[in-house]
Tab-separated table of C-alpha atoms in Angstrom:
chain	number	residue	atom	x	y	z
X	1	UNK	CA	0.000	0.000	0.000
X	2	UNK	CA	2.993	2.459	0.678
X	3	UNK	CA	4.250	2.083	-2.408
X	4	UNK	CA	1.596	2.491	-4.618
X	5	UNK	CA	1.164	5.836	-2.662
X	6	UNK	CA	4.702	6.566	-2.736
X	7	UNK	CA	4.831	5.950	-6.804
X	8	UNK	CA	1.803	7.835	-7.400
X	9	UNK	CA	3.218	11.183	-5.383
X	10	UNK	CA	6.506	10.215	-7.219
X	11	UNK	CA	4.569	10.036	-10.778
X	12	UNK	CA	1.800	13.489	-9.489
X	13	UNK	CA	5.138	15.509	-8.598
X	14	UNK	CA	6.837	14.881	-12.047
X	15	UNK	CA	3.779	15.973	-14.109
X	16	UNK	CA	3.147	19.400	-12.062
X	17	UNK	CA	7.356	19.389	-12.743
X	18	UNK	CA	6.344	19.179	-16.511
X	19	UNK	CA	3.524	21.583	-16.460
X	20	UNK	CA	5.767	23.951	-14.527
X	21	UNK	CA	8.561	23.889	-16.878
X	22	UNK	CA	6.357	24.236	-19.863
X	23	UNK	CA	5.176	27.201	-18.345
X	24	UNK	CA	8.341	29.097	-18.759
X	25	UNK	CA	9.415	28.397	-22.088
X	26	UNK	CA	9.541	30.940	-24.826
X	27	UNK	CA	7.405	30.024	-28.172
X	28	UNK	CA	9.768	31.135	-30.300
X	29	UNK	CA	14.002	30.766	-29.896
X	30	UNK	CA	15.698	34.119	-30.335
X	31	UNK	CA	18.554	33.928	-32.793
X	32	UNK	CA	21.969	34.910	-31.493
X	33	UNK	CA	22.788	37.385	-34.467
X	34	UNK	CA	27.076	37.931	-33.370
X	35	UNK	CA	28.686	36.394	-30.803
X	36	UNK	CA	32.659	37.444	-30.568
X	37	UNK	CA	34.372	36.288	-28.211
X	38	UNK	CA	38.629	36.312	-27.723
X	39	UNK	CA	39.732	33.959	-24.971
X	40	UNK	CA	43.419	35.346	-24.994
X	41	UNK	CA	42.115	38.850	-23.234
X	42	UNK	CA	38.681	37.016	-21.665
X	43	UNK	CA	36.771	39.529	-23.740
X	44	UNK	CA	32.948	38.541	-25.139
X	45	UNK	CA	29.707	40.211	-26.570
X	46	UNK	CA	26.822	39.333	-28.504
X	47	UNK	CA	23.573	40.924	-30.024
X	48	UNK	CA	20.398	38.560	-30.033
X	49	UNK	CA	17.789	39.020	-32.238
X	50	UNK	CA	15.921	40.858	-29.825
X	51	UNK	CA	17.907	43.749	-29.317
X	52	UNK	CA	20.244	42.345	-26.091
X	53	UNK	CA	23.323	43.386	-26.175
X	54	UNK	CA	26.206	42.359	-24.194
X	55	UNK	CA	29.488	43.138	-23.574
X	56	UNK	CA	32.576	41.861	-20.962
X	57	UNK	CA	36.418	42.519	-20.859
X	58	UNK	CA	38.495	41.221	-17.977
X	59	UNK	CA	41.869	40.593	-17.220
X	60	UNK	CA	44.150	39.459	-14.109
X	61	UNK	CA	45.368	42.135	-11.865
X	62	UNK	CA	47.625	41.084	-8.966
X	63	UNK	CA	47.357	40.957	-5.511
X	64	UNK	CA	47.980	43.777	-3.270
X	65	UNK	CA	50.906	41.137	-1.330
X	66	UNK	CA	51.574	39.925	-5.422
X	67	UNK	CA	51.206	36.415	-4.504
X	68	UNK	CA	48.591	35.723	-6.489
X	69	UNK	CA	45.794	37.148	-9.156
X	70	UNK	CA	42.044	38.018	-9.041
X	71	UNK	CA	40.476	38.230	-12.332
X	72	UNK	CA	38.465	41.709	-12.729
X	73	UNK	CA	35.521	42.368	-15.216
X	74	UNK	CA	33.649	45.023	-16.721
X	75	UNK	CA	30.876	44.931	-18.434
X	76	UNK	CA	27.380	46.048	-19.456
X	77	UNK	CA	24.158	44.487	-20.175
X	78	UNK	CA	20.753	45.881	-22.145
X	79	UNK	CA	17.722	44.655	-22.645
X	80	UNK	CA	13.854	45.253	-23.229
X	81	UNK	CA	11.861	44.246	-20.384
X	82	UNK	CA	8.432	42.306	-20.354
X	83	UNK	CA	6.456	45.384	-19.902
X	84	UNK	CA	8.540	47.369	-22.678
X	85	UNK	CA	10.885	49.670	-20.650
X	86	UNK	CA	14.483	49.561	-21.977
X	87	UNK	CA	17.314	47.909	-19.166
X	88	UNK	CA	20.850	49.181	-19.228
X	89	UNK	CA	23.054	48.141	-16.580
X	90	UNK	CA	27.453	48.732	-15.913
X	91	UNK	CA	28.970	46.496	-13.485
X	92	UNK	CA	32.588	46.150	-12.323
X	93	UNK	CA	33.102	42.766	-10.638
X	94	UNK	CA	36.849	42.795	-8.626
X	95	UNK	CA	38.439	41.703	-5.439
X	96	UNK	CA	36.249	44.309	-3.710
X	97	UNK	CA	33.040	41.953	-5.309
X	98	UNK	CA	30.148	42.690	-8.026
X	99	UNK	CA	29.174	46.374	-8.133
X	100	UNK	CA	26.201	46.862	-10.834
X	101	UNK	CA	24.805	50.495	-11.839
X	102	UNK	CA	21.675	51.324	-13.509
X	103	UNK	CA	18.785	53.816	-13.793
X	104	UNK	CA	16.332	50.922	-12.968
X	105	UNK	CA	18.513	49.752	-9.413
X	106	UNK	CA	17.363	51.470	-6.210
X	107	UNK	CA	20.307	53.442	-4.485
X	108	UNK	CA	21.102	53.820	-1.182
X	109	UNK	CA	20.333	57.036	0.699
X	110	UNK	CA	24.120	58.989	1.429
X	111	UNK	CA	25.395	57.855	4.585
X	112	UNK	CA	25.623	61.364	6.858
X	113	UNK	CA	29.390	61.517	8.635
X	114	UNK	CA	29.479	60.731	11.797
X	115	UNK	CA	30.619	63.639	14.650
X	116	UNK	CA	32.454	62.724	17.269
């Protein structure tokens, strides 16, 4: 008896899995119209057939102590969103981590100084 419940949650949770992904596929593919990319300076971009645009340089910079390297990137991403308003984002990703701008990001208030 435990099994046949235990196969027919098993064979329930993999159709709502298949009805799920379905869900989220696009109807059409969109064509990747250039795609560049040149390993030797870890630079990429492409255009899709959409209008997104991307593109990425990076490079090894050494360590403050020079023992060692941290590969840095910059970069920027656009795109059209669902509801039609256009996305552009910078980011700089480094040893200090992944620092994204854009008119569409909240910002933090300005910190006031502190008086001691």
């Amino acid at each position: 008896m435990n099994g046949c419940c235990l196969f027919t949650r098993s064979n329930l949770s993999l159709r709502f899995a298949e009805i799920d992904a379905g869900r989220h596929q696009p109807s059409n593919p969109i064509p990747i119209n250039r795609y560049n990319v040149l390993l030797t300076r870890n630079d990429k971009c492409y255009l899709s057939g959409d209008g997104t645009t991307l593109n990425e340089q990076g490079a090894l910079k050494p360590t403050a102590d020079g023992t060692d390297n941290v590969l840095v990137k910059q970069g920027s991403f656009s795109y059209t969103s669902p509801e039609g308003i256009p996305i552009s984002l910078t980011y700089v990703a480094d040893e200090l981590g992944f620092r994204p701008e854009g008119s569409h990001l909240p910002v933090a208030p300005a910190v006031p100084p502190i008086n001691f």
